[in-house]
Short mmCIF file of C-alpha atoms in Angstrom, two decimals:
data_model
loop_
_atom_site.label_atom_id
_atom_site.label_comp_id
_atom_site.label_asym_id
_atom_site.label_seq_id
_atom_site.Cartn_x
_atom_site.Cartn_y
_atom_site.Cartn_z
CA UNK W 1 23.14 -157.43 20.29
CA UNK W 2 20.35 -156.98 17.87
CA UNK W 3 22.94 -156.49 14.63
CA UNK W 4 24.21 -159.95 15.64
CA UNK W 5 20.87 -162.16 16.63
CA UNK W 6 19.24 -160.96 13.54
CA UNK W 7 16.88 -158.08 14.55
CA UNK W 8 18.17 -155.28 12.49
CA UNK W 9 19.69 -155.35 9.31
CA UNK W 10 21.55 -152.44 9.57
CA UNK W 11 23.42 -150.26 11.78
CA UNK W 12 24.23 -146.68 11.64
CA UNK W 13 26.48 -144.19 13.77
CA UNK W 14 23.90 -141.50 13.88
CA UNK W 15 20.93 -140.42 12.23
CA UNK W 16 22.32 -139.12 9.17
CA UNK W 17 23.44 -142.13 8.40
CA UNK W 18 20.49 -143.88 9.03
CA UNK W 19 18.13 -142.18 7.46
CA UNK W 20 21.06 -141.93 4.29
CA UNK W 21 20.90 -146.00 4.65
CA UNK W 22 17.25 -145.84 4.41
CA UNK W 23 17.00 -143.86 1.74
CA UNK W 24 19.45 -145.94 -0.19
CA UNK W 25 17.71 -149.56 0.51
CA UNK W 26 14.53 -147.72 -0.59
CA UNK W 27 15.89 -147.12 -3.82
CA UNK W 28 16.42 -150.90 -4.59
CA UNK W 29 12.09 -151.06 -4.37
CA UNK W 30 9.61 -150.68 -7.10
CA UNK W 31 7.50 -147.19 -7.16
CA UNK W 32 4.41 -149.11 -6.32
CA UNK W 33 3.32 -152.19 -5.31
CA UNK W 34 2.96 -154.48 -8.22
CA UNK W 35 4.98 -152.51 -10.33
CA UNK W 36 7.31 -153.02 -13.14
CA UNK W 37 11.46 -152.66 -12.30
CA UNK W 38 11.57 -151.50 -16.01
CA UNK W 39 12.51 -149.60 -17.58
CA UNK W 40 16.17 -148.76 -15.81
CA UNK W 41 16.49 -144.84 -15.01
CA UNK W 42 19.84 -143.86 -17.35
CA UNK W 43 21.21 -142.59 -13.72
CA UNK W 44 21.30 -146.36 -12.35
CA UNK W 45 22.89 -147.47 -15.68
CA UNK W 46 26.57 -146.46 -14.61
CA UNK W 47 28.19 -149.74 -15.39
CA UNK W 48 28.89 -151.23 -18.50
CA UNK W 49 26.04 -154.20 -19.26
CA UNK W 50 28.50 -156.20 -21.45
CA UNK W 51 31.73 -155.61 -19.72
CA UNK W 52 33.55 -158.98 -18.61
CA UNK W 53 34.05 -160.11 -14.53
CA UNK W 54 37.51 -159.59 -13.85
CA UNK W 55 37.65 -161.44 -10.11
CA UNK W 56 36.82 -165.55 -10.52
CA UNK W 57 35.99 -166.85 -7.00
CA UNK W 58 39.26 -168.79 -6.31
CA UNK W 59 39.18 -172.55 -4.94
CA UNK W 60 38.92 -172.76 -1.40
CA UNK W 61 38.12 -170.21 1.25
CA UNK W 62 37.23 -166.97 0.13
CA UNK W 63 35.14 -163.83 0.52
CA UNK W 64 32.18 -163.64 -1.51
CA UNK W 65 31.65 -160.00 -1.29
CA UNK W 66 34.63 -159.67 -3.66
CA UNK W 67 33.24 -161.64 -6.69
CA UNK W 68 29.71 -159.88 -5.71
CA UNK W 69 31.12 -156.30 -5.72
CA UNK W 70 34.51 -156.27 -7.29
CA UNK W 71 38.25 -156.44 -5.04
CA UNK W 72 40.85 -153.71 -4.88
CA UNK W 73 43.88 -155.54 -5.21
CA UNK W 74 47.92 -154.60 -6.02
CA UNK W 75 46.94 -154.57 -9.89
CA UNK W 76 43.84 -152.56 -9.18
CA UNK W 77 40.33 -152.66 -9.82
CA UNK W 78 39.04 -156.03 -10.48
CA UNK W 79 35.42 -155.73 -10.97
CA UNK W 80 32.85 -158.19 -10.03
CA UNK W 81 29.27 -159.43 -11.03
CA UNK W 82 27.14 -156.37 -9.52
CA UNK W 83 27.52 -152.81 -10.80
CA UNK W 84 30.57 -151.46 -9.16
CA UNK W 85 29.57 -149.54 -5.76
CA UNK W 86 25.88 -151.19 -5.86
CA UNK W 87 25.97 -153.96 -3.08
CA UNK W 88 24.30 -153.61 0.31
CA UNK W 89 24.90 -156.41 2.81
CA UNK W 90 21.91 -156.60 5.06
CA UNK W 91 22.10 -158.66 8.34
CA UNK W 92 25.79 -158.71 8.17
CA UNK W 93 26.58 -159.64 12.11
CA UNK W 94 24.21 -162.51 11.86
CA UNK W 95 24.58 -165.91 10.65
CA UNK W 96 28.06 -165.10 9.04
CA UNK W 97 28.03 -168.34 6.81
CA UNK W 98 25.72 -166.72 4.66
CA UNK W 99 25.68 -163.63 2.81
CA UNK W 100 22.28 -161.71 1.87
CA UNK W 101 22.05 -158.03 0.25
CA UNK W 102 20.56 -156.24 -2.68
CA UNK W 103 22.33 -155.11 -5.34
CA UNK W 104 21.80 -153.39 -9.32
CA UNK W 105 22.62 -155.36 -12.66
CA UNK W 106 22.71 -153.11 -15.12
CA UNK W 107 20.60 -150.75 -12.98
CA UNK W 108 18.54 -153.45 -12.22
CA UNK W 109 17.69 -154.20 -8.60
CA UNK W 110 18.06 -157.18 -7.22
CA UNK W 111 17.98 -159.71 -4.04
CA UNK W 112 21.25 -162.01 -3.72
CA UNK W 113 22.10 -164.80 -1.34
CA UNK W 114 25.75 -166.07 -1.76
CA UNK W 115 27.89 -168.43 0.72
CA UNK W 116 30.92 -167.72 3.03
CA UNK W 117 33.37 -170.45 2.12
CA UNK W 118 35.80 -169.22 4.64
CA UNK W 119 34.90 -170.80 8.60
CA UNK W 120 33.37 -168.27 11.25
CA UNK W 121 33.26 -168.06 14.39
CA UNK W 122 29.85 -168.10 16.33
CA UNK W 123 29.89 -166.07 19.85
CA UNK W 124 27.12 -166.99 22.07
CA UNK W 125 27.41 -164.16 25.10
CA UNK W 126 27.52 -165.23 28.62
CA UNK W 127 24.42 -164.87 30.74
CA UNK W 128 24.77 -162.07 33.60
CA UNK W 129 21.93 -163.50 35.33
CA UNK W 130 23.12 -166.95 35.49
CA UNK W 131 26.91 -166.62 37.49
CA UNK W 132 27.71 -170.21 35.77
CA UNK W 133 27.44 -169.30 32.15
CA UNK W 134 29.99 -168.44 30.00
CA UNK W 135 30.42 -167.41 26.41
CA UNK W 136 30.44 -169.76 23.77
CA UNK W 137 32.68 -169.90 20.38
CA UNK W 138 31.30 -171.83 18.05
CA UNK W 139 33.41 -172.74 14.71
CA UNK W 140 31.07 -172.85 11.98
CA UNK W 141 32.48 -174.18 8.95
CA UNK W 142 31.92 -172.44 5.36
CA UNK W 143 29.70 -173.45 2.19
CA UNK W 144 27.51 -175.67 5.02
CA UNK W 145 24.13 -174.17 5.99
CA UNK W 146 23.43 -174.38 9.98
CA UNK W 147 20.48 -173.96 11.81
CA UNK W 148 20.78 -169.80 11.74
CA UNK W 149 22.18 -169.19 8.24
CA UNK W 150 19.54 -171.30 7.02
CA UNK W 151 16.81 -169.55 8.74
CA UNK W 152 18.77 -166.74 7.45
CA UNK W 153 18.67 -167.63 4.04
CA UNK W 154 14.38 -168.17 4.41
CA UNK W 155 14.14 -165.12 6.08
CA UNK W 156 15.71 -162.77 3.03
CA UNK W 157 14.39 -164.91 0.58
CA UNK W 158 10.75 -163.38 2.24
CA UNK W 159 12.01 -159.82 2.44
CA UNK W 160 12.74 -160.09 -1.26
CA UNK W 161 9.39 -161.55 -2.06
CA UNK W 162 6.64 -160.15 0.06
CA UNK W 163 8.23 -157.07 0.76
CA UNK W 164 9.89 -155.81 -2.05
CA UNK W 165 9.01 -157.91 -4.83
CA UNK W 166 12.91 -158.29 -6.31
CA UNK W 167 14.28 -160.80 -8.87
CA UNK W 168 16.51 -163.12 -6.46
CA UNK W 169 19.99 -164.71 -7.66
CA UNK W 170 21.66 -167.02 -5.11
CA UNK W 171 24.90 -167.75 -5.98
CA UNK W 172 25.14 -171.20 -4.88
CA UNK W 173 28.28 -173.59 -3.09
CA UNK W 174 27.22 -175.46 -0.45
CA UNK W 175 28.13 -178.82 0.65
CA UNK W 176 24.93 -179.70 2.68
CA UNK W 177 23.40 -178.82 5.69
CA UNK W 178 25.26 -179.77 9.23
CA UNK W 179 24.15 -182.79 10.83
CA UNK W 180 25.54 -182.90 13.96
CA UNK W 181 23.30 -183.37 17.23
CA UNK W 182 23.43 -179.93 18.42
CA UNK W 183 22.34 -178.53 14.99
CA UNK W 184 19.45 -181.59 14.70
CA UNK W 185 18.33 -180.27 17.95
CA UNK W 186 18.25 -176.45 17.06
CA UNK W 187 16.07 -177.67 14.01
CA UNK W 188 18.56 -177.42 11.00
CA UNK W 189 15.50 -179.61 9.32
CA UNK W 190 12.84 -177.54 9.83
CA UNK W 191 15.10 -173.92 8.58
CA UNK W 192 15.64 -175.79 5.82
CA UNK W 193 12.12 -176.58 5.01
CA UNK W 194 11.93 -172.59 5.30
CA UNK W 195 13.66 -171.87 2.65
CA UNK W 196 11.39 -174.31 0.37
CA UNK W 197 8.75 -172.57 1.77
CA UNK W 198 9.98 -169.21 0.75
CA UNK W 199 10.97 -170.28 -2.88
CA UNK W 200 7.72 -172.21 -3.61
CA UNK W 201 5.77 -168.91 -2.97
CA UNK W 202 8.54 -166.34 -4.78
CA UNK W 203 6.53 -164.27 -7.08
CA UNK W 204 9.84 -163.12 -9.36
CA UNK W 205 12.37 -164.51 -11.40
CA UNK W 206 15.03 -166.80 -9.26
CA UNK W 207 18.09 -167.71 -10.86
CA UNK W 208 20.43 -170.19 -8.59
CA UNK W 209 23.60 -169.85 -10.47
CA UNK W 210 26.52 -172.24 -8.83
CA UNK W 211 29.71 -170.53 -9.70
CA UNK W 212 33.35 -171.47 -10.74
CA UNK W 213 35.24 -173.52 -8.53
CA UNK W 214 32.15 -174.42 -6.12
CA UNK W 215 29.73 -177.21 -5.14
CA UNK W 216 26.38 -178.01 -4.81
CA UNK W 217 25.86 -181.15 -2.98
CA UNK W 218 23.74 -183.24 -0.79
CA UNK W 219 20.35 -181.59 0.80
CA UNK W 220 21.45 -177.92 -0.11
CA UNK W 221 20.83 -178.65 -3.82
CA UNK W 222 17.08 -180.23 -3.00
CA UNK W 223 16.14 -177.04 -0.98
CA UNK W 224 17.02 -174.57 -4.51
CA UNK W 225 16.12 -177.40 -7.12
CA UNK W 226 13.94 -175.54 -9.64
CA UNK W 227 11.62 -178.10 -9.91
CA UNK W 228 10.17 -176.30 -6.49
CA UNK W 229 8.93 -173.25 -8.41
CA UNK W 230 9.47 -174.16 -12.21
CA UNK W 231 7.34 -171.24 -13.48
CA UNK W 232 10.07 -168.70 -11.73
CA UNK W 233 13.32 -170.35 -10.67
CA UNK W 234 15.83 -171.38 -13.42
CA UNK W 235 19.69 -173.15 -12.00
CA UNK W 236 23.08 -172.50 -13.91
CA UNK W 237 26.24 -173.80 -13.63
CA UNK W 238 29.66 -172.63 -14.70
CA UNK W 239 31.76 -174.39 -16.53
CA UNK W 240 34.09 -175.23 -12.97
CA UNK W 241 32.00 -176.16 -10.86
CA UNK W 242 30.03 -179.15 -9.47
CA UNK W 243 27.22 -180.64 -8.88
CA UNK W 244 25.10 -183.86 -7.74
CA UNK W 245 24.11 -185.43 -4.63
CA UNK W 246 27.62 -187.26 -3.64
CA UNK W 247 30.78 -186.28 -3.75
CA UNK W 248 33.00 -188.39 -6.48
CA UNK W 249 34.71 -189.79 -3.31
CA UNK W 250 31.01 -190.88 -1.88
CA UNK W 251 30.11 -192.27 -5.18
CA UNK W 252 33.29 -194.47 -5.32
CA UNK W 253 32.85 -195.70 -1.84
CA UNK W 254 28.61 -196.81 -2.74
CA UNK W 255 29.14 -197.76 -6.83
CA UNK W 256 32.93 -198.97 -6.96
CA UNK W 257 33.95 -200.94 -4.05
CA UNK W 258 36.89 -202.54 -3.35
CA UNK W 259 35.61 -205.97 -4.79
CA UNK W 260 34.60 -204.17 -8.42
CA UNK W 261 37.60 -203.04 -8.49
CA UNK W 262 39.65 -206.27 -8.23
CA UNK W 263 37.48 -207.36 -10.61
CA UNK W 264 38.16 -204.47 -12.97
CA UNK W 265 42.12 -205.56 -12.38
CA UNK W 266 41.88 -208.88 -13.16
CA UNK W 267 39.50 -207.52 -16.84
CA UNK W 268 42.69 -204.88 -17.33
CA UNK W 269 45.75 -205.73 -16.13
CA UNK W 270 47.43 -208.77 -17.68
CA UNK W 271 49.90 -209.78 -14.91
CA UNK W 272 46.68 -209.78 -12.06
CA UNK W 273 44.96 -212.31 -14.33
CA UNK W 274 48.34 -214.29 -14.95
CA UNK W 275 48.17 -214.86 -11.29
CA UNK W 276 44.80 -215.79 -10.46
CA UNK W 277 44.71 -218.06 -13.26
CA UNK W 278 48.06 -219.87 -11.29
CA UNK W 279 46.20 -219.80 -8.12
CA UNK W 280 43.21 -221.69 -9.31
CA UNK W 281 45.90 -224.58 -10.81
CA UNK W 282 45.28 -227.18 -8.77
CA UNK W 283 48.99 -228.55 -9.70
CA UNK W 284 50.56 -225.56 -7.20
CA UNK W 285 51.82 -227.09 -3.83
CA UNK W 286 50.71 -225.55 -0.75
CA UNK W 287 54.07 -223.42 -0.58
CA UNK W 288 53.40 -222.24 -4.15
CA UNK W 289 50.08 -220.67 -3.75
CA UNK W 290 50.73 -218.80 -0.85
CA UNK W 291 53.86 -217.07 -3.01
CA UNK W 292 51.11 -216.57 -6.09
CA UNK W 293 49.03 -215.06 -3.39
CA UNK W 294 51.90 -212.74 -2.02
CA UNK W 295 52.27 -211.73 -5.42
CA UNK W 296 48.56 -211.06 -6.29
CA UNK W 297 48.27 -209.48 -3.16
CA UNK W 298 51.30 -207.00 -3.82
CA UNK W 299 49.86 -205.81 -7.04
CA UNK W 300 46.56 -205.23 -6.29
CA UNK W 301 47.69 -203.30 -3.71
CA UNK W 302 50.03 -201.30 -5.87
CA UNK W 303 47.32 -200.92 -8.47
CA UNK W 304 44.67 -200.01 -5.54
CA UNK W 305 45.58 -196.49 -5.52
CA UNK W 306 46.00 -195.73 -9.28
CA UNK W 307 42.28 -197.50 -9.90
CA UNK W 308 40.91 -195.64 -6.88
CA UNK W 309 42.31 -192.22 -8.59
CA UNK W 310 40.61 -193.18 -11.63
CA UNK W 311 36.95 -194.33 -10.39
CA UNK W 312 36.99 -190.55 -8.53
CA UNK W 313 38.03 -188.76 -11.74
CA UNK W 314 35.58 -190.55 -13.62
CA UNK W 315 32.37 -189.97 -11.12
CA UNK W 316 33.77 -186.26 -11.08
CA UNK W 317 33.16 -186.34 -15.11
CA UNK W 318 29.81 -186.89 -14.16
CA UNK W 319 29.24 -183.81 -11.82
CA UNK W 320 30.40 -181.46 -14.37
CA UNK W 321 28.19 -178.50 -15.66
CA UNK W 322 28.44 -180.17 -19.37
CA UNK W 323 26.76 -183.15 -17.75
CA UNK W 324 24.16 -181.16 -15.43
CA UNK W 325 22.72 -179.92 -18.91
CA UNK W 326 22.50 -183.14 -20.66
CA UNK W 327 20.83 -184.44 -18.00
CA UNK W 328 18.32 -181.23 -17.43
CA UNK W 329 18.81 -180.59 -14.44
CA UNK W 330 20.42 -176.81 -15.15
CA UNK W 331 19.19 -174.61 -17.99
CA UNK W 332 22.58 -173.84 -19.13
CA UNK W 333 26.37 -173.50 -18.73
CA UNK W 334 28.05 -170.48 -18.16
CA UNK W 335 31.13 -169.11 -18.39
CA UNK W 336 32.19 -166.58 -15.34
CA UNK W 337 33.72 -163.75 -17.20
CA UNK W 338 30.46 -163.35 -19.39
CA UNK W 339 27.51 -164.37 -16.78
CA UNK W 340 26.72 -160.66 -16.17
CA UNK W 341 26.08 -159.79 -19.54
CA UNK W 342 24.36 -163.21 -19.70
CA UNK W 343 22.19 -162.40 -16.35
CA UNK W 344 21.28 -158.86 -17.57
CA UNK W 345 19.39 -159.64 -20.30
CA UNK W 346 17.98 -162.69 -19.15
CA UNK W 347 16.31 -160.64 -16.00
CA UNK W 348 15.49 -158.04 -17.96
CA UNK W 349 13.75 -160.05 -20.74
CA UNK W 350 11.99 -162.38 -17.69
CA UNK W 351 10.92 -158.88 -15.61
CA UNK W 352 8.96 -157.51 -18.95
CA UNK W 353 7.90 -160.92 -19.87
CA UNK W 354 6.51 -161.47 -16.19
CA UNK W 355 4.87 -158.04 -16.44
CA UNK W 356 2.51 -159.31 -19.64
CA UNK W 357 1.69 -162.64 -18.35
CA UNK W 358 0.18 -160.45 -14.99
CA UNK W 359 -1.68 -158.38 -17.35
CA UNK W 360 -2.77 -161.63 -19.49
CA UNK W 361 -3.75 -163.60 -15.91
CA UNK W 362 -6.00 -160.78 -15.02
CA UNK W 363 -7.88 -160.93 -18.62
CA UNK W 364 -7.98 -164.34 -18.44
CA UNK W 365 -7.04 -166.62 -15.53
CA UNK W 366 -7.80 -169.80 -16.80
CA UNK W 367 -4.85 -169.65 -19.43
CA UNK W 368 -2.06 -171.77 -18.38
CA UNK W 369 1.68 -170.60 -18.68
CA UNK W 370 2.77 -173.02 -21.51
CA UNK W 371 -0.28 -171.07 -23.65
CA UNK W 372 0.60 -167.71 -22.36
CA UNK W 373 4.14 -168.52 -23.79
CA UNK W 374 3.25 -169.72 -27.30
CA UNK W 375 0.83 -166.33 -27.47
CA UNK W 376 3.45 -164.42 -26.39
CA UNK W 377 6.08 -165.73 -28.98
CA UNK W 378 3.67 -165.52 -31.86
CA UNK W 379 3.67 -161.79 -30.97
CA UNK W 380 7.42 -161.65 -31.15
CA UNK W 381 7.87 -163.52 -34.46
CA UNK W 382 5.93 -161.27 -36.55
CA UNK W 383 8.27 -159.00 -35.76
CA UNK W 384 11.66 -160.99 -36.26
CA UNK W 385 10.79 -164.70 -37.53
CA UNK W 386 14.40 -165.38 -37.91
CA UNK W 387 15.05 -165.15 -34.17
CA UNK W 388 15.25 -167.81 -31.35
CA UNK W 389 12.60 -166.85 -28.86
CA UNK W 390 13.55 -169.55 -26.02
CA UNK W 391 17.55 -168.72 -26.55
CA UNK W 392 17.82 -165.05 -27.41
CA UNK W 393 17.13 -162.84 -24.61
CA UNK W 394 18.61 -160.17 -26.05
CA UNK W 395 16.40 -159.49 -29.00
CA UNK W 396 13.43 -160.38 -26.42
CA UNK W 397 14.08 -157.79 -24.00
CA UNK W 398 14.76 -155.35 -26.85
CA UNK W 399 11.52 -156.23 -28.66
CA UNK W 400 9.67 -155.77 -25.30
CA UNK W 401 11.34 -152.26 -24.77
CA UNK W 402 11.64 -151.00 -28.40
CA UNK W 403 7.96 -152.32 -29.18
CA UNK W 404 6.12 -151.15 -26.39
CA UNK W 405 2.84 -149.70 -28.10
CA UNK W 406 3.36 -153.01 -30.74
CA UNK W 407 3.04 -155.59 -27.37
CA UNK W 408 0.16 -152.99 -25.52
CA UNK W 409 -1.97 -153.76 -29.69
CA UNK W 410 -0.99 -157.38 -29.37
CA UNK W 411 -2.27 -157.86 -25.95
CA UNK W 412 -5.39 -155.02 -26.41
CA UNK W 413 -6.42 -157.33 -29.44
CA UNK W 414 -5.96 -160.50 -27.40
CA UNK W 415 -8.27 -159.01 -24.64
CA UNK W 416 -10.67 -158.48 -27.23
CA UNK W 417 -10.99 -161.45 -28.38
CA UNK W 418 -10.70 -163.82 -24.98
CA UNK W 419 -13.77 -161.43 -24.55
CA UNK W 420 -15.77 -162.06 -27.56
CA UNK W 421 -14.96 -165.69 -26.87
CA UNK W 422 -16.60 -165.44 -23.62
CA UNK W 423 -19.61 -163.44 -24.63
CA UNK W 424 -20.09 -165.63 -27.43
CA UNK W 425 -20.58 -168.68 -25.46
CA UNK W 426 -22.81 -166.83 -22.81
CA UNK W 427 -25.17 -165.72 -25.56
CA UNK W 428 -24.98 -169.35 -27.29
CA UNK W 429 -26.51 -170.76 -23.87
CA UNK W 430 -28.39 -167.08 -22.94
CA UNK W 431 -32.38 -167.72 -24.61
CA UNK W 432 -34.05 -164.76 -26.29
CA UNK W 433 -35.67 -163.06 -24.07
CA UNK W 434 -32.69 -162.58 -22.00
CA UNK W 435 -30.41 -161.52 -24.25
CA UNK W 436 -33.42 -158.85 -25.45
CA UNK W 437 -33.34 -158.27 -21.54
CA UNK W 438 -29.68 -157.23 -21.30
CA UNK W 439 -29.94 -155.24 -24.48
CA UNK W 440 -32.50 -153.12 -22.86
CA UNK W 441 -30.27 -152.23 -20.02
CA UNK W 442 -27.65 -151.00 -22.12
CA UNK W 443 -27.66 -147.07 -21.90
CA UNK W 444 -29.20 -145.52 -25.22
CA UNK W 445 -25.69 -144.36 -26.84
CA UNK W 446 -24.44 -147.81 -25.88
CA UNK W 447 -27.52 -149.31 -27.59
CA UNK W 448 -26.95 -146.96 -31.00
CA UNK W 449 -22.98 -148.14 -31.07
CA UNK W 450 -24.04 -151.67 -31.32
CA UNK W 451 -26.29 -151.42 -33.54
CA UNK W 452 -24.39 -149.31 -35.66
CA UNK W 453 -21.11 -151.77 -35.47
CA UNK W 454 -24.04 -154.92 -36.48
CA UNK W 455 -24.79 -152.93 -39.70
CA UNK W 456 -21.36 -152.71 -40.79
#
């Protein structure tokens, strides 16, 4: 009962295999609080970083665990986007349109949300108290968040946050949320606001990557816009999927009605204008323009079809990834095959990148993020001024790990001198007397040291 309402996570035959399931999830969280997930022990590291996904999600209903952890299939392995053996579903037997877990990239650990497409069925018990009751089945449909897979959804989003501080990917293809009355009265609304909650207060890199041959539509793309948390949530696309608001069929119904369309016939199509042109000749007899209007009405409707065909593939051009990035709302488009290799550097390079900004917030608070960044990218130019800072995360996250003592001078030498800025402008406000004051205090070594630095 408590595997499939939520309460535990996990379940476990005996207490081997507990404890061995403890001692595995415990591995996934940092040494410390507050500490860095870098650098990768070489025993985590057993997967190739640049190796290609073998297993594309396929269109339609499908298991996600497959494209998370790789499928074993008649033509063998076909690896997926976590290192192979590395994914641990948590709260498996609950909300079952949603799938939550942590797995490694590259050695890296990390939270991951991704989205049953396939339809589940919901078992509500019967009652033994109540004689009358009886045990519900409940269809639940996939890529559509309900009232418990969204709560779901909030609910790891937390766990990754507060309590074990993990970069978060959610692999997004949802259609919406479900509005039916039953789900509006179990709060579907107020889940969802959960999970806006939880990703306005994430602490760590979130990447929302929708992935080949899925959707992100309607309210499920507001909740995981990036605009919610734009200092640590980035969105990707691959090059099949989709994305906006509408579908292209909901688009043609609201922007390209029937009426645009005849008019679009009589713009393109010779014979419709032909026609209407006869029907407006006031020389036609009665008898005559109802036969023009037979006709007319004959080919629109044969054209109809072939125009409504075209309005959806157009609309559809215009929920493409190539699209999303023109119009900024993704970072990029990605290809399937390559996103891990894409994803591994990219966390790694934002997990030591996050790790200085912490260290540069606690010298100096009142330094925004865009500043931080331009600091931080002088620092990395000296080094390699040929390189693309924004686009090559690569030769970031190498420069942060092969310069280590290079970034600790930078950022020592930046303390020093947010310092001296501060002193200076207390002692430019500070009269005499008090800065004679404060000199006094100084122990007598201290004293001797500053004077001897002064006569330099």
């Amino acid at each position: 009962i408590m595997y499939k309402n939520g309460v535990s996570h996990l379940t476990a035959d005996n207490d081997f295999m507990g404890i061995c399931k403890i001692v595995r999830w415990l591995s996934f969280v940092p040494i410390a609080r507050g500490a860095s997930l870098l650098p990768v022990s070489l025993n985590m590291q057993t997967d190739p970083v640049d190796r290609l996904i073998a297993y594309e999600p396929p269109s339609g209903p499908s298991d996600p665990r497959l494209f998370l952890a790789g499928a074993d299939t008649e033509a063998g392995w076909l690896s997926g986007f976590f290192d192979r053996g590395s994914f641990v579903e948590t709260l498996g037997g609950w909300a079952r349109t949603v799938v939550a877990g942590r797995a490694r990239l590259g050695g890296i650990p990390m939270g991951v949300i991704a989205v049953e497409a396939r339809t589940v069925e919901n078992i509500i018990p019967a009652d033994p108290a109540n004689p009358n009751s009886e045990e519900q089945v409940l269809q639940e449909a996939g890529t559509v968040w309900y009232p418990n897979s969204a709560y779901k959804t909030a609910q790891a989003i937390q766990d990754f946050n507060n309590g074990e501080q993990l970069p978060l990917i959610i692999f997004a293809n949802w259609r919406g949320f479900s509005g039916g009355q039953r789900d509006m009265f179990f709060e579907v609304l107020k889940y969802g606001a959960y999970i806006v909650d939880a990703l306005s207060k994430y602490q760590q890199p979130v990447f929302v990557y929708i992935i080949p041959n899925g959707e992100l539509r309607g309210g499920a793309w507001v909740v995981v816009d990036p605009t919610i948390n734009p200092e640590m949530m980035e969105m990707y696309a691959d090059e099949k999927s989709r994305g906006g608001v509408l579908e292209p069929e909901g688009i043609v119904e609201i922007k390209f009605r029937k009426p645009q369309m005849l008019a679009c016939m009589e713009r393109l199509d010779s014979q419709v204008r032909d026609l209407r042109l006869s029907l407006a000749s006031p020389d036609l007899s009665p008898e005559q323009k109802a036969a023009v209007k037979r006709q007319l009405d004959a080919r629109e409707k044969t054209l109809l079809p072939v125009y409504t065909q075209i309005a959806v593939q157009f609309a559809d051009l215009h929920d493409r990834a190539g699209r999303m990035a023109a119009k900024g709302v993704i970072r990029k488009e990605l290809k399937w095959t390559q996103s891990r290799t894409y994803f591994y550097y990219r966390v790694k390079r934002r997990l030591a990148e996050e790790h200085i900004r912490k260290q540069m917030r606690n010298v100096a608070p009142n330094v925004d993020r865009k500043e931080q960044t331009e600091i931080i990218r002088g620092w990395f130019l000296k080094s390699d001024p040929e390189a693309d800072f924004d686009q090559d995360d690569s030769k970031v996250a190498a420069w942060f790990e092969d310069s280590e003592k290079d970034v600790a001078l930078c950022l020592a030498a930046w303390k020093t001198q947010v310092d001296a800025e501060r002193i200076a402008e207390q002692v430019t406000e500070a009269s005499d007397d008090a800065l004679l004051a404060a000199f006094q205090q100084l122990s007598t070594e201290r004293r001797q040291q500053l004077l001897s630095k002064l006569q330099q």
